[in-house]
Amino acid sequence: MLSSLGSGGGKTAKPSFVSYVTPEEIKSEKEPYKKENQPDLLPGEVVFCSACPVLKYSQDDMSQRGVFGTLLCTNFRVSFVSDEVQVEETCKLFKNKLYGENDIPLACVDNIYGGYEDKKKLITGGLLKNKYPSKIIVHCKDLRVFQFSLTYSKEEDAKKLCFTGVLDHNNVVMKTYLRSSSIDNNAVCFVEMQRKERTMLFDCLEDWTQDMKRTKGNCRLVTENSSFELSQKLPQFFIVPLNVTDEDLVKFQGNGLPMWCWSHHSGCALFKTASLPLMLTAVAHNHLYSVKTEDLSDTLPTIQDIQLSYNKFKQFFLIDNTTEFWMSDMKWFSSLENCGWLDMIRQCLLKAVEVVECLEKENTNVLIMEESGSDLCCVISSLVQLMLDPHYRTLLGFQSLVQKEWVAGGHAFLDRSNQLHLKEKVESQSPVFLLFLECVWQLHQQHGPAFQFSETYLTVLSDSVHVPVFATFLFNNDSHRANVLRAESPSSQRGPLNCPSVWDWSVQFDCRAQDLFTNPLYAQKTKQDRSQRKSHRPKHQRQLSLPSSAFKTPTKKGFFKDEADSLKKILGVKRISRWMLSPSSDFPPMSSIKEFYETWQAKPLDYHGMLLPCLDGPSIRVWMQRYLRWIHDVQILGGGPVAVLSKVSELLAEVQELRSELDRHARTVTSNHRGAIRTRAKTAPENLARSSVRLSSSFPFVTSRNWSFKPAIPTSMLQSLMMSEVAGDLASREDDGSEPETVV
Amino acid sequence: LSFNTWVCPSLSYLWPTVGYSDQWDDLNKRFSPPLTAKDVTYICPYIGALRGTLTVTNYRLFFKCTDREPVFVLDLPLGVVSRVEKIGGASSRGEVSYGLVCKDIRNLRFAHKQMEDSLRKSIFEVLMKFAFPVSNGLPIFAFEYGQVYPENGWKVYDAQAEYKRQGLPNESWRITKVNDHYELCDTYPSTLVVPVNISDEELKRVAAFRAKGRIPVLSWIHPESQATVTRCSQPMVGVNGKRSKDDEKYLQAIMDANAQSHKLFIFDARPSVNAAANKMKGGGYESEDAYQNAELVFLDIHNIHVMRESLRKLKEVVYPNIEESHWLSNLESTHWLEHIKLILAGALRIADKVESGKTSVVVHCSDGWDRTAQLTSLAMLMLDGHYRTIRGFQVLLEKEWLSFGHRFQLRIGHGDKNHTDADRSPVFLQFIDCVWQMTRQFPAAFEFNEYFLVTTLDHLYSCLFGTFLCNSEQQRVKEEVPKKTVSLWAYINSQLEEFTNPLYVNYSNHVLFPVVSMRHLELWVGYYIRWNPRMRPQEPVHQRYKELLAKRAELQKRVEELQREVTNRSASSERAGSPTRSITPVQTFV
């Protein structure tokens, strides 16, 4: 029950607060809450605790100004509700339906710091409970930073909020939330599911069949694991080389089974596998060509490396105040290099290019492997497919790719994101999926028109990983998902719990906001393109003349283990990791890849053909939209990519309109029928263009309405730095150059 | 596909017009018409050794290798050559090689067989002669160049017209003719704008107190607030703290001309240490005691020597190859982008004071022709959309750089073989780099494109046009540069489409405040790393935009045609709203 008490011992004058109540009580007594400062709760969402008044510092200056309001913690989010009358956000085009700009989904909380006088301390569960900070700083996984002052609210509340609410509940909360997050599935419309063109989820036989057919793959579809009889680790359905027998399936339990990813039009295919390549021969036999194997762990960073590097990298963007920001600006490039994040992106792209070269140029099968088979294997296999197959550069194609390689492919989303903030899972936490999105973004910014989706889409997708609503990112693999959803189902009559898929974007955004997910510059494939492409590729299908069955030898027991070595020799199994040789080696290890890239670059660009990234130093960039969007001092007001976007949208709208004008005229001329009154409805993009002067580079994530039109002047200049490093005598010389000394 | 011609098609386009002058003595005549040598090896850092034919004329070096597919062509105006050096003696294989160090961030290396000694020697001599005509007492090629363009580029800038556009003269500012014959200041233009209540006599006394006589004069006036940007050189304060009543009165007059503010900001572009050191040589800065209501701000921008050194380091880092693993820290160690940041930050503070603070500003460095030109022109680019058009930008360059005496001849060293000259410095390059950074941040706010900026820089060195010759307006008049040479703007304006940004949206009265954080600054790959074929985009994205614009233009045309047809057919019918008017108010640049 809600109870309002008088001022009770707190040093502040503000008396009102909301006491902690159990979720059950809230559920039964929903009405009174509505009157309080509260966000619109989602179905199944309950408030655990709250504190009031809390001061939320405004981000964009160093002053201690801010807004008063209530800070709440629910089983879904931490939410700040302002006391001030919310000015109706006029053009809030890009509103997320699940959480607002002052909400932090619990899974999105990265770290919470306590501000004790001048010091900033990471709050962990074990911190002394009687010493609560006057200020808490919340760093979010989507790079937002919130600062709340608790000095005005009642001590008990604040404490409860800090420790009970935000921290301790995190793990409990998730489970509770999962249970309640049926989110009334009736309300969630799966419109997309009904459509003919849809995102393939790869949770059924048909999707796999279709994808194999589309790529003309010739492999065996395994249905024996549909209820996880073979292995809990394996997906429900998967594809293996043709001559993998039932025996092998049982015998290998998923370890070492080459899993089909994608077939090249030449007939060779890409496979991935967990653990050691015991089944090498199966792949080799499948296509007569030799197979190249690549142990990704030899050359790519480990998941711990990735986590470590990203932890350093993200600190550059989790900015508490302006001074700190401008200080870090001085050593920006070297800090960036030192954290190694961009280099990891480069390494992944390079590895993918190498695999692409094998498939495209040498037409050999490639088998990539690592211990888990579902981390870097997913990164590389999906990048290879993006580079080679234009289908995956469409919006639906891309989503299908993520489903195929990541979701069905068993990437441990739950462990890697550690949404439950479990201590024992800290080791396995790693932003592998984000690393993949980073690589996609690099491709996107180098070859924009080849992609149907936009940069904004990628940024939103990277955020959505931390919104614990979507079945897509909540589980470690197929069986985990099946088990949890079955077990957590609130009532048996409703059937298994059905979490929405992240691809059902209407859960988060309305249609107009979803418009921003598509790239207006996307080079749509024309019929002409298609005919051209056909003539391009004369060399393929030759393996069809030699049916693989002709080469198939009946497998005997012990075949794989005993004969593997000799077969490796016969089949010319080669390692392809030649580019990571020691840098001192005389022979340039990169030469082959370089040549491959240069040959491709010399050809005219085909957005529907193979895409290769340029990997030279200046080409790998920081994903500005994702990382800089919340930092006030780097917002380019009236500029940024949105200026291009709006102009292009405007042009497209005009072209569209001219076309329909022509159609109308055509009709008018033929029928000589006049008088149709033209009403020109202003389209959304046009309005966008008009207002783009007021939009900033962080569009559409931040609206600049509250910001002054004042430039950010760097607070610290770097003359001291310069003076020490630059040859001192030069700096002090006259501009005339009258001194006799000559410096070349 | 030869990338050298890709980068600068304009130069190959001019090829047939190159001739030679019969004014030259017999020795010169021997080598022009073009001298050609066969079996020359060009050692390309990206492709490797290429064997072909080398031709040297009085304007260019032309190398062609037909052995490979596609044909490789190297086409280089000799003006970009900074140094020609022989590399070693004859090698064991009997080859002699020599290298060209270029001003546009590349080096070229050629090799010859020893046998053709006389020819090789003559090629070397011809190169030395025509690459450095000034050192050899020859005219710069721009004076020989005979191409006729439809537009006279020298008419682009008319000082009176530009001041008129700004609403000048007005009740507070007048145009003075005191410098008509460059008597007040020989590095200033003849037309100057000064406060109304300062007489020409007083101007002369102020000139005595400012270095090189470069008195504070108006560069730009805000159309609404009347806040002004004025520029000058340092005051001759010296160690004893000399004062000038006239100078103090003058700055007061500048402040009084702006009724909106009772303050004046003096931006000294230098680091304060350097400004103070200048007192030893008679210079210095305004003390706030002497100049009441004035606030002095140092912008910490370093001098030409530091900048030259920074560019030298940058060239090492980017040419010919980039070291992958340490790219970012190597880039940082050149400090190039830090300098860019400081210059932009300085201009931003100036623009902010004028726009947001409605306060007039005075900008100077030591002489007021390097850093001052960078700052005032960038601030004006931020404040006034007119300068973001192609012609407006040409006016800006003509005004703030050329007429106010940026010493192009000295800073670039046109035709001068003394490559170690301490007067050389990439001051103008830095400015263009800053402009490029702004176009990156505001991709729709500039009418010109990247190619325009690259072309401007290419012809800064090419010596094909007269635009960047000499050190001051006075010298240009004396040498009759406008009469005897072609202006770069004649060439540019005769094919504007090439240089137009298809995304340009003309926002009127829109002030641009760029973000001057390292996060948003990047190295201009399209200029500094353009020789590296790997860094070249296959299809520039603006190609897509152009296609889009062409499509729109085509459709517009068809709609209009149909429209006419309809009107012709139904001349008697009632008149509906004119559809052509409803189509679009946006300009087409196709």
Coordinates of N, CA and C in Angstrom, one line a residue, chain A residues 416-477:
Chain A
R416 N 27.6 -13.3 -22.9 CA 28.5 -12.3 -23.5 C 28.1 -10.9 -23.0
S417 N 26.8 -10.6 -22.9 CA 26.4 -9.3 -22.4 C 26.2 -9.3 -20.9
N418 N 26.2 -10.4 -20.3 CA 26.0 -10.5 -18.9 C 24.9 -9.6 -18.3
Q419 N 23.8 -9.7 -18.9 CA 22.7 -8.9 -18.6 C 22.3 -9.0 -17.1
L420 N 22.5 -10.2 -16.6 CA 22.1 -10.4 -15.2 C 23.1 -9.9 -14.2
H421 N 24.2 -9.3 -14.7 CA 25.3 -8.8 -13.8 C 25.8 -9.8 -12.9
L422 N 25.9 -11.0 -13.3 CA 26.4 -12.1 -12.5 C 27.9 -12.0 -12.3
K423 N 28.3 -12.2 -11.1 CA 29.8 -12.1 -10.9 C 30.5 -13.3 -11.5
E424 N 29.9 -14.5 -11.5 CA 30.6 -15.6 -12.0 C 30.6 -15.6 -13.5
K425 N 29.8 -14.7 -14.1 CA 29.8 -14.6 -15.6 C 30.7 -13.5 -16.1
V426 N 31.3 -12.8 -15.2 CA 32.1 -11.6 -15.7 C 33.1 -12.0 -16.7
E427 N 33.7 -13.2 -16.4 CA 34.7 -13.7 -17.3 C 34.3 -13.9 -18.7
S428 N 33.0 -14.3 -18.9 CA 32.6 -14.6 -20.2 C 31.9 -13.4 -20.9
Q429 N 32.0 -12.3 -20.2 CA 31.4 -11.1 -20.8 C 32.3 -10.5 -21.9
S430 N 31.7 -10.2 -23.0 CA 32.5 -9.7 -24.1 C 31.6 -9.1 -25.2
P431 N 31.9 -7.9 -25.7 CA 31.0 -7.4 -26.8 C 31.3 -7.9 -28.2
V432 N 31.2 -9.2 -28.3 CA 31.5 -9.8 -29.6 C 30.6 -9.3 -30.7
F433 N 29.3 -9.3 -30.4 CA 28.3 -8.9 -31.3 C 28.5 -7.4 -31.7
L434 N 28.8 -6.6 -30.8 CA 29.1 -5.2 -31.1 C 30.3 -5.1 -32.0
L435 N 31.3 -5.9 -31.8 CA 32.5 -5.9 -32.6 C 32.1 -6.2 -34.1
F436 N 31.1 -7.1 -34.2 CA 30.6 -7.4 -35.6 C 29.9 -6.2 -36.1
L437 N 29.0 -5.6 -35.3 CA 28.3 -4.4 -35.8 C 29.3 -3.3 -36.2
E438 N 30.4 -3.2 -35.5 CA 31.4 -2.2 -35.8 C 32.0 -2.5 -37.2
C439 N 32.3 -3.7 -37.4 CA 32.8 -4.1 -38.7 C 31.8 -3.8 -39.8
V440 N 30.5 -4.1 -39.6 CA 29.5 -3.8 -40.6 C 29.5 -2.3 -40.8
W441 N 29.6 -1.5 -39.7 CA 29.5 -0.1 -39.9 C 30.7 0.4 -40.8
Q442 N 31.9 -0.2 -40.6 CA 33.0 0.2 -41.4 C 32.7 0.0 -42.9
L443 N 32.2 -1.2 -43.2 CA 31.8 -1.5 -44.5 C 30.7 -0.5 -45.0
H444 N 29.8 -0.2 -44.2 CA 28.7 0.7 -44.5 C 29.2 2.1 -44.8
Q445 N 30.2 2.6 -44.0 CA 30.6 3.9 -44.3 C 31.5 4.0 -45.5
Q446 N 32.1 2.8 -45.9 CA 33.0 2.8 -47.1 C 32.2 2.6 -48.3
H447 N 31.1 1.8 -48.2 CA 30.3 1.5 -49.4 C 28.8 1.7 -49.1
G448 N 28.5 2.9 -48.7 CA 27.1 3.2 -48.3 C 26.0 2.7 -49.2
P449 N 26.1 3.0 -50.5 CA 24.9 2.7 -51.4 C 24.7 1.2 -51.5
A450 N 25.6 0.4 -51.0 CA 25.4 -1.1 -51.1 C 24.5 -1.6 -50.1
F451 N 24.2 -0.8 -49.1 CA 23.4 -1.3 -48.0 C 22.0 -0.7 -47.9
Q452 N 21.0 -1.5 -47.7 CA 19.6 -1.0 -47.7 C 19.3 -0.4 -46.3
F453 N 20.0 -0.8 -45.3 CA 19.8 -0.2 -44.0 C 20.7 0.9 -43.7
S454 N 20.4 1.7 -42.7 CA 21.2 3.0 -42.4 C 22.1 2.8 -41.2
E455 N 22.9 3.8 -41.1 CA 23.8 3.8 -39.9 C 22.9 3.8 -38.6
T456 N 21.9 4.6 -38.6 CA 21.0 4.7 -37.5 C 20.4 3.3 -37.1
Y457 N 20.1 2.5 -38.1 CA 19.6 1.2 -37.8 C 20.7 0.4 -37.0
L458 N 21.9 0.5 -37.5 CA 23.0 -0.3 -36.8 C 23.1 0.2 -35.3
T459 N 23.0 1.5 -35.1 CA 23.2 2.1 -33.8 C 22.0 1.6 -32.9
V460 N 20.8 1.6 -33.4 CA 19.7 1.2 -32.7 C 19.8 -0.3 -32.4
L461 N 20.3 -1.1 -33.3 CA 20.4 -2.5 -33.1 C 21.4 -2.7 -32.0
S462 N 22.5 -1.9 -32.0 CA 23.5 -2.1 -30.9 C 22.9 -1.8 -29.5
D463 N 22.0 -0.8 -29.5 CA 21.3 -0.5 -28.2 C 20.4 -1.6 -27.8
S464 N 19.7 -2.2 -28.8 CA 18.6 -3.1 -28.4 C 19.1 -4.4 -27.7
V465 N 20.4 -4.6 -27.9 CA 21.0 -5.8 -27.2 C 20.8 -5.7 -25.7
H466 N 20.7 -4.4 -25.3 CA 20.7 -4.2 -23.8 C 19.2 -3.8 -23.4
V467 N 18.3 -4.1 -24.2 CA 16.9 -4.0 -23.8 C 16.4 -5.4 -23.6
P468 N 16.2 -5.8 -22.3 CA 16.0 -7.2 -22.0 C 14.5 -7.6 -22.3
V469 N 14.1 -7.4 -23.5 CA 12.7 -7.7 -23.8 C 12.7 -8.7 -25.0
F470 N 13.8 -8.7 -25.7 CA 13.7 -9.5 -27.0 C 14.4 -10.9 -26.8
A471 N 13.6 -11.8 -27.3 CA 14.1 -13.2 -27.2 C 15.4 -13.3 -28.0
T472 N 15.6 -12.5 -29.0 CA 16.8 -12.5 -29.8 C 18.1 -12.5 -29.0
F473 N 18.1 -11.6 -27.9 CA 19.4 -11.4 -27.2 C 19.4 -12.0 -25.8
L474 N 18.3 -12.7 -25.4 CA 18.2 -13.1 -24.0 C 18.8 -14.4 -23.7
F475 N 19.2 -15.2 -24.7 CA 19.6 -16.6 -24.4 C 20.9 -16.9 -25.0
N476 N 21.4 -18.1 -24.5 CA 22.7 -18.5 -25.0 C 22.7 -19.4 -26.2
N477 N 21.6 -20.1 -26.4 CA 21.5 -20.9 -27.6 C 20.0 -21.4 -27.7

